[in-house]
Coordinates of C-alpha atoms in Angstrom, one line a residue:
X77 CA 103.0 82.3 129.3
X78 CA 101.6 80.7 126.1
X79 CA 102.0 82.6 122.8
X80 CA 98.3 83.2 122.3
X81 CA 98.1 85.1 125.6
X82 CA 101.2 87.2 124.8
X83 CA 100.1 87.9 121.3
X84 CA 96.7 89.2 122.5
X85 CA 98.4 91.4 125.0
X86 CA 100.9 92.6 122.5
X87 CA 98.2 93.5 119.9
X88 CA 96.1 95.4 122.4
X89 CA 98.8 97.1 124.4
X90 CA 101.6 97.8 122.0
X91 CA 100.1 97.7 118.5
X92 CA 96.6 99.1 118.7
X93 CA 97.7 102.5 120.2
X94 CA 100.4 103.0 117.6
X95 CA 98.9 102.0 114.2
X96 CA 95.9 102.8 112.1
X97 CA 92.7 100.9 112.8
X98 CA 93.0 99.1 109.5
X99 CA 96.5 97.9 110.2
X100 CA 95.5 96.7 113.7
X101 CA 92.5 94.8 112.2
X102 CA 94.8 93.2 109.6
X103 CA 97.3 92.1 112.3
X104 CA 94.4 90.6 114.4
X105 CA 93.1 88.7 111.3
X106 CA 96.5 87.3 110.5
X107 CA 97.1 86.2 114.1
X108 CA 93.7 84.7 114.8
X109 CA 93.1 83.0 111.4
X110 CA 96.6 81.7 110.6
X111 CA 99.2 82.0 113.3
X112 CA 97.6 81.3 116.7
X113 CA 95.8 78.1 115.5
X114 CA 99.3 76.6 114.8
X115 CA 101.5 78.3 117.4
X116 CA 99.1 79.7 120.1
X117 CA 99.5 76.9 122.6
X118 CA 103.3 76.9 122.7
X119 CA 105.0 78.6 125.6
X120 CA 107.1 81.5 124.5
X121 CA 110.3 79.8 125.3
X122 CA 109.2 76.8 123.2
X123 CA 109.1 78.9 120.0
X124 CA 112.4 77.6 118.7
X125 CA 113.8 77.9 115.2
X126 CA 112.6 74.4 114.5
X127 CA 109.1 75.0 115.7
X128 CA 108.8 78.2 113.7
X129 CA 110.4 76.6 110.6
X130 CA 107.8 73.8 110.7
X131 CA 105.1 76.5 110.7
X132 CA 106.6 78.3 107.7
X133 CA 106.9 75.0 105.8
X134 CA 103.3 74.1 106.5
X135 CA 102.1 77.4 105.2
X136 CA 104.1 76.9 102.1
X137 CA 102.7 73.4 101.6
X138 CA 99.2 74.7 102.0
X139 CA 99.9 77.1 99.1
X140 CA 100.1 80.5 100.7
X141 CA 102.0 83.1 98.6
X142 CA 105.5 83.9 99.6
X143 CA 104.5 87.5 100.4
X144 CA 101.8 86.3 102.7
X145 CA 104.2 84.0 104.5
X146 CA 106.6 86.9 104.9
X147 CA 103.7 88.7 106.5
X148 CA 103.2 85.9 109.0
X149 CA 106.9 85.9 109.9
X150 CA 107.0 89.7 110.3
X151 CA 104.1 89.6 112.7
X152 CA 105.7 86.8 114.8
X153 CA 109.0 88.5 114.9
X154 CA 107.5 91.9 116.0
X155 CA 105.6 90.2 118.8
X156 CA 108.6 88.2 120.0
X157 CA 111.1 91.1 119.8
X158 CA 108.8 93.0 122.1
X159 CA 108.7 90.0 124.5
X160 CA 112.5 90.0 124.6
X161 CA 112.6 93.8 125.2
X162 CA 110.3 93.3 128.2
X163 CA 112.3 90.4 129.5
X164 CA 109.4 88.0 129.2
X165 CA 111.6 85.6 127.2
X166 CA 115.4 85.5 126.7
X167 CA 115.6 85.2 123.0
X168 CA 113.6 85.0 119.8
X169 CA 114.6 82.8 116.8
X170 CA 112.9 84.3 113.7
X171 CA 116.2 85.5 112.3
X172 CA 117.3 82.0 111.6
X173 CA 114.4 80.9 109.5
X174 CA 114.7 79.8 105.9
X175 CA 112.2 82.0 104.2
X176 CA 110.5 81.4 100.8
X177 CA 111.8 83.5 98.0
X178 CA 109.6 86.4 97.1
X179 CA 108.6 86.3 93.5
X180 CA 108.0 89.6 91.8
X181 CA 104.5 89.3 90.3
X182 CA 104.2 90.6 86.7
X183 CA 101.8 93.5 86.8
X184 CA 98.8 93.5 84.6
X185 CA 98.0 96.5 82.4
X186 CA 95.6 97.3 79.6
X187 CA 96.8 97.3 76.0
X188 CA 96.8 100.6 74.2
X189 CA 93.7 99.4 72.2
X190 CA 91.9 98.5 75.4
X191 CA 92.8 101.8 77.0
X192 CA 91.4 103.6 74.0
X193 CA 88.1 101.7 74.3
X194 CA 87.8 102.6 78.0
X195 CA 88.7 106.3 77.3
X196 CA 86.1 106.5 74.5
X197 CA 83.4 105.1 76.7
X198 CA 84.2 107.6 79.6
X199 CA 84.4 110.6 77.3
X200 CA 81.5 109.8 74.9
X201 CA 79.0 107.9 77.1
X202 CA 80.4 108.2 80.6
X203 CA 78.8 109.8 83.7
X204 CA 80.4 111.6 86.6
X205 CA 81.1 108.3 88.3
X206 CA 83.2 107.0 85.4
X207 CA 85.4 110.0 85.3
X208 CA 87.5 108.5 88.1
X209 CA 88.6 105.8 85.7
X210 CA 90.0 108.4 83.3
X211 CA 91.7 110.3 86.2
X212 CA 93.4 107.1 87.3
X213 CA 94.6 106.3 83.8
X214 CA 96.3 109.6 83.6
X215 CA 97.6 110.1 87.2
X216 CA 98.2 106.6 88.5
X217 CA 96.3 107.4 91.7
X218 CA 95.3 104.5 93.9
X219 CA 91.6 103.7 94.3
X220 CA 91.6 104.6 98.0
X221 CA 93.2 107.9 97.2
X222 CA 90.8 108.5 94.3
X223 CA 87.7 108.0 96.4
X224 CA 89.0 110.2 99.2
X225 CA 89.8 113.0 96.7
X226 CA 87.7 116.2 97.1
X227 CA 87.3 119.1 94.8
X228 CA 89.3 121.3 97.2
X229 CA 92.3 119.0 96.5
X230 CA 92.1 119.9 92.8
X231 CA 93.8 123.2 91.7
X232 CA 92.5 123.8 88.2
X233 CA 94.6 126.9 87.6
X234 CA 97.9 125.1 88.4
X235 CA 96.7 121.8 87.0
X236 CA 97.6 119.7 90.0
X237 CA 95.9 117.4 92.5
X238 CA 97.0 117.1 96.1
X239 CA 96.9 113.5 97.5
X240 CA 96.8 113.7 101.3
X241 CA 94.1 111.2 102.2
X242 CA 93.1 107.6 101.4
X243 CA 89.9 105.6 102.3
X244 CA 88.8 102.1 102.8
X245 CA 85.5 100.3 103.5
X246 CA 84.7 99.2 107.1
X247 CA 81.8 98.0 109.1
X248 CA 80.6 98.1 112.7
X249 CA 77.5 97.2 114.6
X250 CA 75.6 100.1 112.9
X251 CA 76.5 99.0 109.4
X252 CA 78.9 100.4 106.7
X253 CA 81.5 103.0 107.3
X254 CA 83.8 104.8 104.8
X255 CA 87.0 105.4 106.7
X256 CA 89.0 108.4 105.4
X257 CA 92.6 108.6 106.8
X258 CA 96.1 109.7 106.0
X259 CA 97.8 107.5 103.4
X260 CA 99.8 104.5 104.6
X261 CA 103.2 106.1 104.1
X262 CA 104.7 109.6 104.0
X263 CA 105.7 109.1 100.3
X264 CA 102.0 108.6 99.4
X265 CA 101.4 112.3 100.4
X266 CA 102.2 114.0 97.1
X267 CA 101.3 116.6 94.5
X268 CA 100.5 115.2 91.0
X269 CA 100.7 117.5 88.0
X270 CA 97.8 116.6 85.6
X271 CA 98.3 116.4 81.8
X272 CA 96.8 119.6 80.5
X273 CA 94.5 117.6 78.3
X274 CA 92.8 116.2 81.4
X275 CA 92.0 119.6 83.0
X276 CA 89.0 120.5 80.7
X277 CA 87.3 117.2 81.7
X278 CA 88.0 118.0 85.3
X279 CA 86.5 121.4 85.0
X280 CA 83.4 120.1 83.4
X281 CA 82.9 117.5 86.1
X282 CA 83.4 120.2 88.8
X283 CA 80.5 122.3 87.2
X284 CA 78.1 119.4 87.5
X285 CA 79.3 118.1 90.9
X286 CA 76.7 117.4 93.5
X287 CA 79.0 117.1 96.5
X288 CA 82.5 117.7 97.7
X289 CA 83.9 114.4 96.4
X290 CA 85.4 114.1 92.9
X291 CA 83.9 110.7 92.4
X292 CA 80.2 110.8 93.5
X293 CA 78.4 108.0 95.3
X294 CA 75.0 107.2 96.8
X295 CA 75.8 109.3 99.9
X296 CA 77.5 112.6 100.7
X297 CA 80.6 110.6 101.5
X298 CA 81.2 109.7 97.9
X299 CA 81.7 106.3 96.3
X300 CA 82.4 103.2 98.3
X301 CA 85.6 101.2 97.4
X302 CA 84.0 97.8 96.8
X303 CA 81.0 99.4 95.0
X304 CA 83.4 101.3 92.7
X305 CA 85.4 98.2 92.0
X306 CA 82.2 96.3 90.9
X307 CA 81.2 99.3 88.8
X308 CA 84.6 99.0 87.0
X309 CA 84.1 95.3 86.5
X310 CA 80.8 95.9 84.9
X311 CA 82.2 98.6 82.7
X312 CA 84.9 96.1 81.4
X313 CA 82.2 93.5 80.8
X314 CA 80.1 96.0 78.8
X315 CA 83.2 96.8 76.7
X316 CA 84.0 93.1 76.3
X317 CA 87.5 93.6 77.8
X318 CA 88.9 90.7 79.8
X319 CA 88.6 91.3 83.5
X320 CA 91.4 93.1 85.3
X321 CA 91.3 94.7 88.7
X322 CA 91.0 98.4 89.2
X323 CA 94.6 98.6 90.2
X324 CA 95.5 97.7 86.6
X325 CA 94.7 101.2 85.7
X326 CA 97.5 102.4 87.9
X327 CA 99.8 99.9 86.3
X328 CA 98.7 101.0 82.8
X329 CA 99.5 104.6 83.7
X330 CA 103.0 103.6 84.8
X331 CA 103.6 101.5 81.7
X332 CA 102.5 104.2 79.3
X333 CA 104.6 106.8 81.2
X334 CA 107.7 104.6 80.7
X335 CA 106.9 104.0 77.1
X336 CA 106.7 107.8 76.6
X337 CA 110.2 108.2 78.1
X338 CA 109.4 109.4 81.6
X339 CA 112.4 108.9 83.9
X340 CA 112.0 106.4 86.8
X341 CA 112.6 109.0 89.6
X342 CA 109.8 111.2 88.3
X343 CA 107.5 108.3 87.9
X344 CA 108.3 107.0 91.4
X345 CA 107.4 110.3 92.9
X346 CA 104.1 110.6 91.0
X347 CA 103.2 107.0 92.0
X348 CA 104.1 107.7 95.7
X349 CA 106.6 104.8 95.9
X350 CA 109.2 104.8 98.7
X351 CA 112.0 105.1 96.2
X352 CA 112.8 104.5 92.5
X353 CA 114.0 101.0 93.2
X354 CA 110.5 99.9 94.0
X355 CA 109.4 101.3 90.7
X356 CA 112.2 99.6 88.8
X357 CA 111.5 96.2 90.4
X358 CA 107.7 96.5 89.7
X359 CA 107.9 97.7 86.1
X360 CA 111.1 96.0 84.8
X361 CA 109.2 94.3 82.0
X362 CA 107.9 97.7 80.8
X363 CA 111.3 99.2 81.0
X364 CA 112.8 96.4 78.9
X365 CA 110.6 97.4 76.0
X366 CA 111.7 101.0 76.5
X367 CA 115.3 100.0 76.6
X368 CA 115.0 98.0 73.4
X369 CA 113.5 101.1 71.7
X370 CA 116.3 103.3 72.9
X371 CA 118.9 100.8 71.8
X372 CA 117.4 100.6 68.3
X373 CA 117.5 104.4 68.2
X374 CA 121.2 104.2 69.0
X375 CA 121.6 101.5 66.4
X376 CA 120.4 103.8 63.7
X377 CA 123.8 105.5 63.9
X378 CA 125.5 102.3 62.7
X379 CA 123.1 101.9 59.8
X380 CA 123.5 105.5 58.8
X381 CA 127.2 105.2 58.9
X382 CA 127.2 102.1 56.8
X383 CA 125.0 103.8 54.2
X384 CA 127.4 106.7 54.0

């Protein structure tokens, strides 16, 4: 059996029934656009370490990011491990590959001055749609979680929001669909305490709400993900702030939280990370500034002692 035949069977019989629609579509896109054009005509028992390594090296030479290449390898491995389990092939060789080193990308966040400009706009001149920007700045919620958030998920008395859903854009033969589903991981299901200063704004938005979604859109299903991203891009342009993606609001929240002295475990739980190590790796640069500040605070003891 050639690999493209097996990969198609594996995707449809073993992947599609077990994963979310979005994950299945991503796997198909990776396989059909990148992997099968290179490896699809090989018989399964021809996919040696050497063949797979040449594929990995070619993807590196083309210029794909290391995380993308790791995604290719993971998909290939999953498909071949299943083939071994079903005795379709004797062995798979992905464990012996030399993989590109994953580089931790420095996160982009807004400066404190830029953050103030955004907040002033939302508070003074904003509309119901722009409130989602402020909510993200002070909770670190992801855009898919934000646009799936309903008023029933907001407990004003307790000052918390319950994150139990996420959404993404999709299309079928009838046009656009907003898919609302459970978050990607169990850790993403969480309760976030809101800063008490945010609650009055939330109450005001609730009084003027036209439908059940916190961030309104053109339809009763609330705002669309790509449309809201473009809205944020236009907002930054109007404020003459250099372009950064919507996800930078989440990074800004995390950075400010560390600067204020929030411990990493608490921040990790608020962000919905799998564990504090993920948070540490992602925001190491922010933590270094905090560490420097803490060390200087300790250093004051030495100065005070000398003066005495």
